[in-house]
Coordinates of N, CA, C and O and ligand atoms in Angstrom, one line a residue:
X16 N 12.4 0.1 10.5 CA 11.6 -0.3 10.1 C 11.7 0.0 8.6 O 12.2 1.2 7.9
X17 N 11.7 -1.7 7.8 CA 12.0 -1.6 7.0 C 10.9 -2.0 5.8 O 10.1 -2.3 6.4
X18 N 10.4 -1.3 4.6 CA 9.1 -2.0 3.8 C 9.1 -3.3 3.9 O 7.5 -3.1 4.2
X19 N 9.6 -4.1 3.6 CA 9.4 -5.4 3.9 C 8.6 -6.1 5.3 O 7.4 -7.1 5.3
X20 N 9.0 -5.5 6.2 CA 8.5 -5.7 7.4 C 7.7 -5.0 7.4 O 6.7 -5.7 8.5
X21 N 7.1 -4.1 6.7 CA 5.3 -3.3 7.0 C 5.1 -4.0 6.0 O 3.2 -4.8 6.5
X22 N 4.9 -4.5 4.9 CA 4.7 -5.4 4.1 C 4.0 -7.1 4.5 O 3.4 -7.5 4.7
X23 N 5.2 -7.9 5.3 CA 4.6 -8.7 5.9 C 3.7 -9.0 7.0 O 3.1 -9.5 7.2
X24 N 4.1 -7.7 8.2 CA 2.4 -7.4 8.7 C 1.6 -7.3 8.4 O 0.5 -8.1 9.4
X25 N 1.3 -6.6 7.4 CA 0.1 -6.9 6.7 C -0.5 -7.7 6.4 O -1.9 -8.0 6.2
X26 N -0.1 -8.8 5.4 CA -0.1 -10.4 5.1 C -0.4 -11.0 6.4 O -1.3 -11.9 6.0
X27 N 0.4 -11.1 7.2 CA 0.3 -11.5 8.8 C -1.2 -11.4 8.8 O -2.2 -12.1 9.6
X28 N -1.7 -10.1 8.6 CA -3.0 -9.3 9.5 C -4.9 -9.6 8.5 O -5.2 -9.1 8.5
X29 N -4.1 -9.8 7.4 CA -5.1 -9.7 6.3 C -6.2 -11.1 6.1 O -5.6 -12.1 6.6
X30 N -7.4 -11.0 5.9 CA -7.8 -12.6 6.0 C -8.0 -12.6 4.3 O -8.0 -11.4 3.7
X31 N -8.8 -14.0 4.2 CA -8.2 -13.8 2.9 C -9.4 -13.6 2.0 O -8.7 -13.3 0.3
X32 N -9.9 -12.8 2.3 CA -11.3 -12.1 1.0 C -10.4 -10.3 0.7 O -11.3 -10.0 0.1
X33 N -9.7 -10.4 1.3 CA -9.4 -8.9 1.7 C -7.8 -8.5 1.0 O -7.9 -9.5 0.5
X34 N -8.6 -7.6 0.0 CA -7.7 -7.2 -1.2 C -6.5 -6.3 -1.2 O -6.4 -5.1 -0.4
X35 N -6.1 -6.6 -1.6 CA -4.2 -5.8 -1.6 C -4.1 -4.5 -2.9 O -3.9 -6.7 -3.8
X36 N -3.0 -4.0 -3.0 CA -3.4 -3.4 -4.3 C -1.6 -2.9 -3.9 O -1.9 -1.9 -3.3
X37 N -0.8 -3.0 -4.3 CA 0.7 -2.6 -4.2 C 1.2 -2.2 -5.2 O 1.3 -2.2 -6.4
X38 N 2.1 -0.9 -4.7 CA 2.8 -0.3 -6.1 C 4.0 -0.2 -6.4 O 4.2 -1.8 -6.3
X39 N 4.0 -0.4 -8.5 CA 4.8 0.0 -8.9 C 6.2 -0.7 -8.5 O 7.2 -0.1 -7.0
X40 N 7.2 -1.5 -8.6 CA 8.6 -2.2 -8.4 C 8.6 -3.0 -6.8 O 8.2 -4.2 -7.0
X41 N 9.7 -2.0 -6.3 CA 10.1 -3.4 -5.2 C 9.1 -3.3 -4.7 O 9.0 -5.1 -4.0
X42 N 7.3 -3.0 -3.9 CA 7.0 -3.1 -2.3 C 6.2 -3.9 -3.4 O 5.8 -4.9 -2.8
X43 N 6.1 -4.6 -5.2 CA 5.0 -4.8 -5.5 C 6.1 -7.1 -5.0 O 6.0 -7.5 -5.1
X44 N 6.8 -6.4 -5.7 CA 8.0 -8.1 -5.7 C 7.8 -8.5 -4.3 O 8.0 -9.7 -4.0
X45 N 8.1 -7.9 -3.4 CA 8.2 -8.2 -1.5 C 7.2 -8.4 -1.3 O 6.9 -9.4 -1.0
X46 N 6.0 -7.7 -1.9 CA 4.6 -8.9 -1.6 C 4.6 -10.5 -2.6 O 3.9 -10.9 -1.9
X47 N 4.8 -9.6 -3.6 CA 4.4 -11.5 -4.6 C 5.5 -12.6 -3.4 O 5.2 -13.7 -3.2
X48 N 6.8 -12.0 -3.3 CA 8.1 -12.9 -2.7 C 7.3 -13.5 -0.7 O 7.1 -14.5 -0.2
X49 N 6.3 -12.6 -0.6 CA 6.0 -12.7 0.8 C 5.0 -13.9 0.8 O 5.1 -14.7 2.0
X50 N 3.8 -13.4 -0.1 CA 3.1 -14.3 0.2 C 1.8 -14.2 -1.5 O 1.3 -13.0 -1.4
X51 N 1.6 -14.7 -2.5 CA 1.6 -14.5 -3.2 C 0.2 -15.2 -3.3 O -0.4 -15.7 -3.1
X52 N -1.0 -14.5 -3.8 CA -2.4 -14.5 -3.8 C -3.0 -14.1 -4.8 O -3.0 -13.5 -5.0
X53 N -4.6 -14.3 -5.0 CA -5.2 -14.1 -6.3 C -5.4 -13.0 -6.1 O -5.6 -12.2 -6.7
X54 N -6.6 -12.2 -4.6 CA -6.3 -10.9 -4.2 C -5.1 -9.7 -4.4 O -5.7 -9.0 -3.3
X55 N -4.0 -9.9 -5.0 CA -3.1 -9.3 -4.2 C -3.0 -8.5 -6.1 O -3.1 -9.8 -7.0
X56 N -3.1 -7.9 -6.3 CA -2.7 -6.8 -7.9 C -1.2 -6.2 -7.3 O -2.0 -5.2 -6.9
X57 N -1.2 -6.8 -7.6 CA 0.8 -5.9 -8.3 C 0.5 -5.1 -9.5 O 1.0 -4.9 -10.4
X58 N 0.9 -3.5 -8.5 CA 0.4 -2.7 -9.7 C 1.7 -2.7 -11.1 O 2.4 -2.3 -9.8
X59 N 2.3 -2.9 -11.8 CA 3.3 -2.7 -12.0 C 3.7 -1.6 -12.9 O 4.5 -1.1 -13.5
X60 N 2.8 -1.2 -13.6 CA 2.7 0.5 -14.8 C 2.7 2.0 -14.2 O 3.6 2.5 -14.3
X61 N 1.6 1.9 -12.9 CA 1.8 3.2 -13.4 C 1.8 4.2 -12.4 O 1.2 4.2 -11.1
X62 N 3.2 4.9 -11.8 CA 3.3 5.1 -10.9 C 2.5 6.4 -10.6 O 2.1 7.4 -11.1
X63 N 2.2 5.8 -9.4 CA 1.3 7.0 -9.0 C -0.2 7.3 -8.5 O -1.1 7.7 -7.7
X64 N -0.7 5.7 -9.0 CA -2.0 5.2 -9.3 C -2.4 3.6 -8.6 O -3.8 3.7 -8.6
X65 N -1.6 3.3 -7.5 CA -1.8 2.7 -7.4 C -3.5 2.8 -6.5 O -4.6 2.1 -5.3
X66 N -3.1 4.6 -5.4 CA -4.2 4.4 -4.2 C -5.8 4.5 -4.6 O -6.7 4.7 -4.3
X67 N -5.7 5.0 -6.5 CA -6.7 5.3 -7.6 C -7.2 4.5 -7.2 O -8.6 4.1 -7.6
X68 N -6.5 3.5 -7.9 CA -7.6 2.4 -8.6 C -7.3 1.5 -7.1 O -8.8 0.6 -7.4
X69 N -7.1 1.4 -6.2 CA -7.0 0.9 -4.9 C -8.7 1.6 -4.6 O -9.5 0.3 -4.0
X70 N -8.9 2.9 -4.1 CA -10.3 3.6 -4.1 C -11.0 3.3 -5.6 O -12.3 3.0 -5.1
X71 N -10.9 2.9 -7.1 CA -11.8 2.2 -7.2 C -12.2 1.0 -7.0 O -13.8 0.5 -7.4
X72 N -11.5 -0.2 -6.5 CA -12.4 -1.3 -6.6 C -12.0 -1.5 -4.7 O -14.2 -1.7 -5.0
X73 N -12.6 -0.1 -4.1 CA -13.3 0.0 -2.9 C -14.5 0.3 -2.8 O -15.1 -0.2 -2.2
X74 N -15.1 0.9 -3.8 CA -16.1 1.8 -4.0 C -16.7 0.5 -4.5 O -17.8 0.7 -4.9
X75 N -15.9 -0.2 -5.1 CA -17.2 -1.0 -5.8 C -17.3 -2.3 -4.5 O -18.0 -3.8 -5.6
X76 N -16.8 -2.8 -4.3 CA -17.1 -4.0 -3.2 C -17.0 -4.0 -1.9 O -16.6 -2.7 -1.0
X77 N -16.9 -4.9 -0.8 CA -17.6 -4.7 0.8 C -16.5 -4.8 1.5 O -16.6 -4.7 2.5
X78 N -15.8 -5.8 0.7 CA -14.4 -6.0 1.7 C -13.5 -4.8 2.1 O -13.1 -3.8 0.8
X79 N -12.1 -5.4 3.1 CA -11.8 -4.3 2.8 C -10.6 -4.5 1.8 O -10.0 -5.4 1.3
X80 N -10.0 -3.4 2.0 CA -9.1 -2.7 0.7 C -8.1 -2.0 1.3 O -7.6 -0.9 1.9
X81 N -6.9 -3.4 0.4 CA -5.5 -2.4 1.6 C -4.3 -1.4 0.3 O -3.5 -2.2 -0.5
X82 N -4.0 -0.7 0.1 CA -3.2 -0.1 -0.9 C -1.5 -0.1 0.3 O -1.4 1.0 1.1
X83 N -1.2 -0.3 -1.0 CA 0.6 -0.6 -0.3 C 1.4 0.8 -1.1 O 1.4 0.1 -2.3
X84 N 1.6 2.0 -0.7 CA 2.0 2.9 -1.4 C 3.6 3.4 -1.1 O 4.0 2.9 0.4
X85 N 3.8 4.1 -2.4 CA 4.9 4.9 -2.1 C 4.7 6.4 -1.3 O 4.2 6.9 -2.3
X86 N 5.8 7.0 -0.1 CA 5.7 8.7 -0.3 C 5.9 9.0 -1.8 O 5.0 10.2 -2.5
X87 N 7.2 8.7 -2.7 CA 7.8 9.2 -4.0 C 5.6 9.5 -4.9 O 5.0 10.4 -5.8
X88 N 5.1 8.1 -4.9 CA 4.0 7.6 -5.6 C 3.1 9.1 -4.8 O 2.6 9.2 -5.9
X89 N 2.8 8.6 -3.9 CA 1.8 10.3 -3.5 C 1.9 11.3 -4.0 O 1.0 12.3 -3.9
X90 N 3.3 11.5 -3.8 CA 4.2 12.9 -4.2 C 3.4 13.7 -5.6 O 3.4 14.8 -6.2
X91 N 3.6 12.3 -6.6 CA 3.4 12.3 -7.8 C 1.9 12.6 -8.6 O 1.5 13.3 -9.4
X92 N 0.6 12.3 -7.8 CA -0.6 12.4 -7.6 C -1.1 12.6 -6.2 O -2.4 11.8 -5.5
X93 N -0.9 13.7 -5.5 CA -1.3 14.2 -4.4 C -2.5 14.3 -4.4 O -3.0 14.1 -3.1
X94 N -3.6 15.0 -5.5 CA -4.9 15.1 -5.2 C -5.2 14.0 -4.7 O -6.6 13.8 -4.1
X95 N -4.7 12.7 -5.5 CA -5.5 12.0 -4.4 C -6.2 11.3 -3.4 O -6.7 11.2 -3.3
X96 N -5.7 12.3 -2.2 CA -6.0 12.0 -1.3 C -7.3 12.8 -1.2 O -7.8 12.7 -0.2
X97 N -7.2 14.3 -1.3 CA -8.8 15.0 -1.7 C -9.5 14.2 -1.9 O -10.6 13.5 -1.7
X98 N -9.6 13.5 -3.3 CA -10.6 12.1 -3.8 C -10.5 11.6 -3.2 O -12.1 10.6 -3.2
X99 N -9.8 10.9 -2.4 CA -10.0 9.4 -1.3 C -11.5 10.0 -0.7 O -12.6 9.3 -0.1
X100 N -10.5 11.0 0.2 CA -11.5 12.1 1.2 C -13.3 12.3 0.5 O -14.2 12.0 1.4
X101 N -13.3 13.0 -0.9 CA -14.2 13.7 -0.8 C -15.3 12.3 -1.3 O -16.5 12.4 -1.6
X102 N -14.5 11.1 -1.2 CA -15.3 9.9 -2.1 C -16.4 9.8 -0.8 O -16.9 8.5 -0.9
X103 N -16.5 9.2 0.3 CA -16.5 8.9 1.4 C -16.1 7.3 1.8 O -17.2 6.7 2.4
X104 N -15.1 7.0 0.8 CA -15.1 5.5 0.9 C -14.5 5.0 2.6 O -14.1 5.6 3.0
X105 N -15.6 3.8 3.0 CA -14.8 3.0 3.7 C -14.0 2.4 4.5 O -13.8 2.2 5.1
X106 N -14.3 1.3 3.6 CA -13.4 0.0 2.7 C -11.8 0.3 2.8 O -11.3 -0.5 2.5
X107 N -10.9 1.6 2.8 CA -10.2 2.0 2.6 C -8.7 2.0 3.4 O -8.8 3.1 4.2
X108 N -8.2 1.2 3.3 CA -7.0 1.3 3.9 C -5.4 1.7 3.3 O -5.5 0.7 3.0
X109 N -4.7 3.3 3.2 CA -3.8 3.8 2.6 C -2.6 3.4 3.2 O -2.8 4.9 4.4
X110 N -1.7 2.8 3.1 CA -0.6 1.9 3.3 C 0.3 2.9 2.7 O 0.8 2.5 1.7
X111 N 1.0 4.1 3.5 CA 2.1 4.7 3.3 C 4.0 4.8 3.9 O 3.8 5.4 4.1
X112 N 4.0 4.1 2.9 CA 5.7 3.4 3.0 C 6.7 5.0 2.9 O 7.0 4.8 1.2
X113 N 6.8 5.0 4.1 CA 7.8 6.8 3.7 C 9.1 6.3 3.9 O 9.3 6.6 5.2
X114 N 9.6 5.8 3.2 CA 11.0 6.2 3.3 C 12.2 7.1 2.7 O 13.0 7.3 2.8
X115 N 11.4 8.3 2.3 CA 11.8 9.2 2.3 C 12.9 9.3 0.6 O 13.4 10.1 0.0
X116 N 12.3 7.5 -0.2 CA 13.7 8.1 -0.9 C 12.7 7.3 -2.3 O 11.3 7.1 -1.6
X117 N 12.9 7.7 -3.0 CA 12.5 6.3 -4.7 C 12.7 5.4 -4.8 O 14.3 4.9 -5.2
X118 N 13.1 4.6 -3.5 CA 13.6 3.4 -3.8 C 13.8 2.4 -4.7 O 14.6 1.9 -4.4
X119 N 12.7 2.4 -5.6 CA 12.6 0.9 -6.4 C 13.5 1.8 -7.9 O 14.3 0.7 -8.2
X120 N 14.0 2.9 -7.9 CA 14.7 3.3 -8.5 C 16.6 4.1 -8.3 O 16.9 4.7 -9.0
X121 N 16.5 3.2 -7.4 CA 18.3 4.1 -6.7 C 18.2 4.7 -5.5 O 19.2 5.1 -5.5
X122 N 16.9 5.0 -4.7 CA 16.5 5.8 -3.7 C 17.1 6.9 -3.6 O 18.0 8.0 -2.6
X123 N 16.9 7.9 -5.2 CA 16.8 8.8 -4.9 C 16.2 9.6 -3.8 O 14.4 9.4 -3.5
X124 N 16.4 11.2 -3.1 CA 15.6 11.3 -2.2 C 13.9 12.1 -2.6 O 14.3 12.8 -4.0
X125 N 13.0 12.0 -1.6 CA 12.0 12.4 -2.1 C 11.6 13.8 -1.4 O 12.4 14.0 0.2
X126 N 10.3 15.1 -1.5 CA 10.4 15.9 -0.9 C 10.0 15.5 1.1 O 10.3 16.7 1.7
X127 N 9.2 14.5 0.8 CA 9.7 13.6 2.5 C 10.6 14.5 3.1 O 10.3 14.3 4.7
X128 N 11.9 13.8 2.3 CA 13.3 14.4 3.4 C 13.8 15.5 4.0 O 14.2 15.4 4.0
X129 N 13.0 15.9 2.7 CA 13.1 16.9 3.7 C 11.8 18.0 5.0 O 12.3 18.3 5.6
X130 N 11.2 18.3 3.9 CA 10.2 19.6 4.7 C 8.7 18.8 4.5 O 7.7 19.5 5.0
X131 N 8.3 17.8 4.0 CA 6.9 17.5 2.6 C 6.2 16.4 4.1 O 7.2 15.9 4.6
X132 N 5.4 16.6 4.8 CA 4.3 15.6 5.9 C 3.3 15.5 4.8 O 2.2 15.7 5.2
X133 N 3.5 14.1 4.9 CA 1.7 13.4 4.5 C 0.7 13.4 5.5 O -0.4 13.3 4.8
X134 N 1.5 13.3 6.6 CA 0.1 12.3 7.4 C -0.7 14.4 7.1 O -1.8 13.9 7.0
X135 N 0.0 15.5 7.9 CA -0.3 16.8 7.6 C -1.4 16.9 6.3 O -2.2 17.0 6.2
X136 N -0.6 16.4 5.1 CA -1.8 16.5 3.6 C -2.6 15.7 3.8 O -4.1 16.5 3.1
X137 N -2.7 14.7 4.8 CA -4.1 13.6 4.2 C -4.3 14.2 5.1 O -5.7 14.8 4.8
X138 N -4.4 14.5 6.7 CA -4.9 15.6 7.6 C -5.8 16.7 6.7 O -7.6 16.4 7.0
X139 N -5.4 17.6 6.3 CA -5.7 18.6 6.2 C -7.1 18.4 4.0 O -7.7 18.9 4.3
X140 N -6.8 17.0 4.0 CA -7.4 16.8 2.8 C -9.5 16.4 3.6 O -9.7 15.3 3.0
X141 N -9.3 16.0 5.1 CA -9.7 15.0 5.8 C -9.7 13.6 5.9 O -11.2 12.8 6.5
X142 N -8.2 13.3 5.9 CA -8.2 11.7 6.3 C -8.4 11.6 7.6 O -7.1 12.8 8.3
X143 N -8.5 10.4 8.4 CA -7.6 10.1 9.3 C -6.7 9.6 9.5 O -7.0 8.5 8.8
X144 N -5.6 10.2 9.9 CA -4.1 9.9 9.4 C -3.1 9.7 11.0 O -3.6 10.7 11.8
X145 N -2.3 8.6 10.6 CA -1.3 8.3 12.2 C 0.0 7.7 11.0 O -0.4 7.7 10.1
X146 N 1.1 8.7 11.8 CA 2.5 8.1 11.7 C 2.7 7.2 12.2 O 3.0 7.6 13.7
X147 N 3.7 6.6 11.4 CA 4.3 5.3 12.8 C 6.1 5.2 13.0 O 5.7 5.5 11.3
X148 N 6.3 5.4 13.5 CA 7.7 4.7 13.2 C 8.9 3.7 13.7 O 10.1 3.3 13.5
X149 N 7.8 2.6 14.0 CA 8.2 1.1 14.8 C 7.0 0.2 14.4 O 5.9 0.6 14.4
X150 N 7.3 -1.3 14.2 CA 6.8 -2.1 13.2 C 5.5 -2.4 14.5 O 4.3 -3.0 14.4
X151 N 6.2 -2.3 15.5 CA 4.3 -2.8 17.4 C 3.9 -1.8 16.7 O 2.6 -1.7 16.2
X152 N 3.8 -0.1 16.7 CA 3.0 0.4 16.2 C 2.2 0.4 15.1 O 1.0 0.5 14.3
X153 N 2.6 0.0 14.2 CA 2.7 -0.2 12.7 C 0.9 -1.2 12.9 O 0.5 -1.3 12.5
X154 N 1.9 -2.1 13.6 CA 0.9 -3.3 13.6 C -0.2 -3.1 14.6 O -1.5 -3.4 14.3
X155 N 0.0 -2.0 15.3 CA -1.4 -2.1 16.4 C -2.1 -1.2 15.8 O -4.3 -1.3 15.6
X156 N -1.7 -0.1 15.1 CA -2.6 1.1 13.9 C -3.4 0.0 12.9 O -4.2 0.1 11.7
X157 N -2.5 -1.0 12.4 CA -3.2 -1.9 11.0 C -4.0 -2.7 11.8 O -5.7 -2.6 11.1
X158 N -4.3 -3.3 12.7 CA -5.3 -3.9 13.1 C -6.6 -3.4 13.5 O -7.6 -3.6 13.4
X159 N -6.6 -1.4 13.4 CA -7.3 -1.1 14.5 C -8.1 0.1 12.6 O -9.2 -0.7 12.9
X160 N -6.9 -0.1 11.9 CA -7.6 0.4 10.4 C -8.7 -1.2 10.1 O -9.9 -0.9 9.2
X161 N -8.1 -2.1 10.5 CA -9.4 -2.7 9.3 C -10.1 -3.4 10.2 O -11.3 -3.8 9.7
X162 N -10.3 -2.9 12.2 CA -11.3 -3.2 12.1 C -12.5 -2.3 12.6 O -13.6 -2.3 13.6
X163 N -12.1 -1.3 11.7 CA -13.0 0.6 11.9 C -13.3 0.4 10.6 O -13.2 -0.1 9.8
X164 N -14.5 0.3 10.1 CA -15.4 1.3 9.3 C -15.2 2.5 8.9 O -16.8 3.5 9.0
X165 N -14.0 2.8 7.9 CA -13.8 4.3 8.6 C -12.3 4.1 7.4 O -12.0 3.4 7.5
X166 N -12.5 4.9 6.6 CA -11.2 4.2 5.8 C -10.1 5.5 6.5 O -10.1 6.5 7.3
X167 N -8.3 5.2 6.6 CA -7.8 5.3 7.3 C -6.3 5.3 6.6 O -6.7 5.0 5.5
X168 N -5.5 6.3 7.3 CA -3.7 6.3 6.2 C -2.8 6.4 7.3 O -3.1 6.9 8.4
X169 N -2.6 5.1 7.0 CA -1.1 4.9 8.3 C -0.2 5.5 7.1 O 0.4 4.7 6.2
X170 N 0.6 6.0 7.7 CA 1.9 6.6 7.2 C 3.4 5.7 7.6 O 3.6 6.4 8.8
X171 N 3.6 4.6 7.4 CA 4.9 4.1 8.3 C 6.3 4.5 7.9 O 6.3 4.7 6.5
X172 N 6.5 5.6 8.8 CA 8.0 5.7 8.6 C 8.9 4.9 7.8 O 9.3 4.1 9.0
X173 N 9.9 4.7 7.4 CA 11.0 3.7 7.8 C 12.1 4.0 7.0 O 12.2 4.9 6.2
X174 N 13.3 3.1 6.5 CA 14.3 3.1 6.0 C 13.9 2.7 4.2 O 13.9 2.1 4.4
X175 N 15.3 3.6 4.0 CA 15.6 3.2 2.3 C 16.6 2.0 2.2 O 17.4 1.6 2.9
X176 N 15.5 0.4 2.2 CA 16.2 -0.1 2.2 C 15.4 -1.3 1.1 O 13.3 -1.5 1.1
X177 N 15.6 -1.8 -0.3 CA 15.1 -2.5 -0.9 C 14.8 -4.7 -0.7 O 16.6 -4.6 -0.6
X178 N 14.4 -5.1 -0.7 CA 15.1 -6.8 0.3 C 15.2 -7.4 -1.5 O 14.7 -7.3 -2.3
X179 N 16.7 -8.0 -1.5 CA 16.6 -8.7 -2.3 C 15.5 -9.5 -3.1 O 15.7 -11.1 -2.4
X180 N 14.7 -9.3 -3.6 CA 14.1 -10.7 -4.0 C 13.3 -10.8 -5.3 O 14.2 -10.1 -6.4
X181 N 12.7 -12.1 -5.8 CA 12.9 -12.5 -7.1 C 12.2 -11.3 -8.6 O 11.2 -11.4 -7.1
X182 N 12.1 -11.4 -9.3 CA 10.9 -10.8 -9.9 C 9.9 -11.2 -9.9 O 9.8 -12.7 -10.0
X183 N 8.4 -11.2 -10.3 CA 7.2 -11.4 -10.4 C 7.2 -12.2 -11.9 O 7.2 -11.2 -12.4
X184 N 7.0 -13.3 -11.9 CA 7.1 -14.7 -13.2 C 5.7 -14.1 -13.5 O 6.0 -15.7 -14.6
X185 N 4.5 -14.1 -13.3 CA 3.5 -14.5 -13.4 C 3.1 -12.6 -14.9 O 3.3 -11.6 -14.3
X186 N 2.9 -13.2 -15.4 CA 2.3 -11.7 -16.6 C 1.3 -11.3 -16.7 O 1.3 -11.2 -16.0
X187 N 2.0 -10.1 -16.5 CA 1.3 -8.7 -16.2 C -1.0 -8.7 -16.8 O -1.5 -9.2 -15.4
X188 N -0.9 -9.5 -17.4 CA -2.1 -9.8 -18.6 C -3.2 -10.9 -16.7 O -3.6 -10.5 -17.2
X189 N -1.6 -11.9 -17.2 CA -2.7 -12.9 -15.7 C -2.8 -12.4 -14.8 O -4.0 -12.3 -13.9
X190 N -2.1 -11.0 -14.3 CA -2.1 -10.9 -13.4 C -3.3 -10.3 -13.0 O -4.7 -10.0 -11.9
X191 N -3.7 -9.5 -14.3 CA -4.8 -8.9 -14.5 C -6.4 -9.7 -14.1 O -7.4 -9.6 -13.1
X192 N -6.2 -10.5 -15.7 CA -7.0 -11.3 -15.3 C -7.3 -12.7 -13.2 O -8.3 -13.0 -13.7
X193 N -6.9 -12.6 -13.2 CA -6.3 -13.5 -12.2 C -6.9 -13.1 -10.9 O -8.2 -13.2 -9.9
X194 N -6.6 -11.3 -11.0 CA -7.2 -10.6 -9.4 C -8.4 -10.8 -10.1 O -9.4 -10.6 -9.0
X195 N -9.2 -9.9 -11.0 CA -10.5 -9.6 -11.6 C -11.5 -11.2 -11.5 O -12.5 -11.0 -10.7
X196 N -11.0 -12.2 -12.1 CA -11.3 -13.6 -11.2 C -11.9 -14.0 -9.7 O -12.6 -14.2 -9.5
X197 N -11.1 -13.0 -9.1 CA -11.4 -13.8 -7.7 C -11.7 -13.3 -7.5 O -12.9 -13.1 -6.4
X198 N -11.7 -11.4 -7.7 CA -13.6 -10.7 -6.9 C -14.9 -10.9 -7.3 O -15.9 -11.3 -6.8
X199 N -14.5 -11.8 -8.7 CA -16.2 -12.2 -9.6 C -16.3 -13.8 -8.8 O -17.6 -14.0 -8.2
X200 N -15.1 -15.0 -8.2 CA -16.0 -15.9 -7.6 C -16.2 -15.8 -6.1 O -16.8 -17.0 -5.8
X201 N -15.7 -14.9 -5.6 CA -15.8 -15.1 -4.2 C -17.2 -13.7 -3.7 O -18.0 -13.6 -4.6
Ligands
TPP22 C1 5.5 8.2 -14.3 C2 6.5 7.5 -13.4 N1 7.6 7.7 -13.5 C3 8.3 7.2 -13.0 C4 8.6 5.6 -13.4 C5 9.8 5.5 -12.8 N2 9.6 4.8 -11.4 C6 9.0 3.6 -10.8 S1 9.3 3.1 -9.1 C7 9.6 4.8 -9.0 C8 9.7 4.7 -7.7 C9 8.8 4.8 -6.3 O1 9.1 5.8 -5.3 P1 8.2 5.2 -4.1 O2 6.5 5.8 -5.0 O3 8.5 6.5 -2.8 O4 8.0 3.5 -3.6 P2 9.4 3.6 -3.3 O5 9.9 2.4 -4.3 O6 10.6 3.9 -2.2 O7 8.5 1.9 -1.9 C10 10.2 5.1 -10.1 C11 10.7 6.8 -9.3 C12 7.7 5.1 -13.0 N3 7.2 3.8 -13.5 N4 6.3 6.2 -13.6

């Protein structure tokens, strides 16, 4: 399973009003390539903070918020899992694409390549978590999460692979304003 295939399943299943926050680097570029929409927030700068930004948005709206994160970024901000659980947020789906590398910067191995298990850490924080190893299971768990009034963490184990996709050609400030406007309008 590849990251872009996981993102494609997300894009195919979300409704127009649902919000996607995507991680810095190639994940955001892959999402932009597959389907650009006002309610995509391409988080371009702050490695580790996609989940925290997603939490802040989720706590302030009623729609489902889907965060597409990476294992390296979760490891950089491990406290986020504890905070998400403590917050009691219900409308957040955290998808951790666990390719066991810092894919966007050249596939340097992360600690999940050896003995760190993000599902167990998330469970230890009190979060409903599942690990999936193929696309069929991912789609099943993702649909279940969309239809559950509960925060869920899906760890999608993928191979290291970056699709060759173009850069995002929307200026960062426009990404922010477009996204904020979309939340106000609907
Ligand atoms: C604080 C900080 N450190 C390092 C970087 C450089 N950087 C950008 S993306 C990235 C890799 C992210 O890896 P991961 O979260 O596992 O996602 P993947 O790209 O593998 O999908 C790194 C190291 C950064 N942007 N900010």
